[in-house]
Amino acid sequence: MGIDRLKPLQALCIGQIMQASESKGDTPCKRLVILPTGYGKTLCFTLPALLLPHPTLIIYPLRALMVDQLRRFTTAGLSAELLIGGLEPGEIERRLARIRSGNIRLIIANPEILATRKVSQGLSGIKISHLVIDEAHVIHQWGHSFRPAYRELAETIKKMAPEQISAFTATADSATIGTIRNFLDDAQLFMLNGPVDRPEIKYRIIRSPLPELSLQALAETVVRPAIVFLRNRSLCESLSLRLRHLCAHQSGKLRFYHAGLSREERLHLEHWFFHADDGVLVSTNAYGMGVDKGNIRTVIHYGLPDCASSYLQESGRAGRDGMPASAICLLPTDLPPIGDISLDHFVNGSACRRKSLLEALDNPDVSCAGCDVCNPDLSGHSPEISDLLGFLDRYPRQYTLPELGRELH
């Protein structure tokens, strides 16, 4: 796989999976593995997949992630098959036949396709050595209402009777861990909980009275490749088109992505951004979760996600290659109240941004590797505020600028 050595927690996880395979019991061994983004969680179940006696089934939440993982597996020469919605019945049967042949080591699927009668029957006679739920935090975040198939997944897994079950994620607070424990129905759950800090990422918050203009300036000046995350599809499209108009000379390097696009459009955009060294992708969280584009240098949030763990997950798309990266939160000056306490501390508190985020995941004891609270060199006004201050210097009058909390003369 082109890797010289395993990281310590990778070796521990892989060793535990192989040991459990050798000492089979009456019930499947179950584990929860929490490792930081970019640490190499995928290797923890793909390497054992080459050694276990039966296939490994990996359940992913997003189409983009499933397609990207298939690309990675096949590029590495691993025998993998993808079960996904939108396939013709004949194609589904052909893929199931290849799985039944015994030559496939990795099966990629999502909860919805596993719940269909054709696929559940097609997999019913196949022994599964290891069932993996990747990005398992979505069981807590999405499983209550947004993705009903995650509510039914526990019953689907029980019918498949895999020898081992693993849940992998990069971010999990106490509530998420509790949900996953209940989902796996195992009080003796084996847990491997590594530190989630990403010291290569520098955190910065920009408060702007004109966020759209600030985003334009950032899109033109930040180190690329870059992702701009926002919360809904319509804003994703409209803001992307607006930025392409404002940054006309770079319009070909700026595109948008969300789950409402056609399969062909998403595949085209995924391929474009994966190979783009200077692209900017304006996207909902439909892109990015676990997708292995290692050289993303900047993640910009145009608004806030719903909780601190989601912010860590999405900002963690930056710097997966271990090189320096930036996570910027672009917020309006009149930001409404923040429901999540940890995010409120992150945005409005006077303490270290990194510590505020990690406290939400019970990982507070870290020294700051870079944020605009601990390092004043990272702080500063939004670009259009700097322009305004320059204007005031050139045309002196008396003004009141509430954002700065003082009068300017």
PDB file of C-alpha atoms in Angstrom, residues 351-360 363-366:
ATOM      1  CA  ALA A 351      -9.944  31.350  25.423  1.00  0.00           C
ATOM      2  CA  CYS A 352      -7.906  29.436  22.854  1.00  0.00           C
ATOM      3  CA  ARG A 353     -10.036  28.432  19.854  1.00  0.00           C
ATOM      4  CA  ARG A 354      -8.438  24.988  19.702  1.00  0.00           C
ATOM      5  CA  LYS A 355      -9.033  24.277  23.385  1.00  0.00           C
ATOM      6  CA  SER A 356     -12.657  25.426  23.104  1.00  0.00           C
ATOM      7  CA  LEU A 357     -13.284  22.957  20.277  1.00  0.00           C
ATOM      8  CA  LEU A 358     -11.501  20.030  21.849  1.00  0.00           C
ATOM      9  CA  GLU A 359     -13.216  20.491  25.213  1.00  0.00           C
ATOM     10  CA  ALA A 360     -16.433  19.495  23.446  1.00  0.00           C
ATOM     11  CA  ASN A 363      -9.785  16.480  24.742  1.00  0.00           C
ATOM     12  CA  PRO A 364      -8.911  19.815  26.399  1.00  0.00           C
ATOM     13  CA  ASP A 365      -5.301  19.257  27.435  1.00  0.00           C
ATOM     14  CA  VAL A 366      -3.450  20.438  24.358  1.00  0.00           C
TER      15      VAL A 366
END
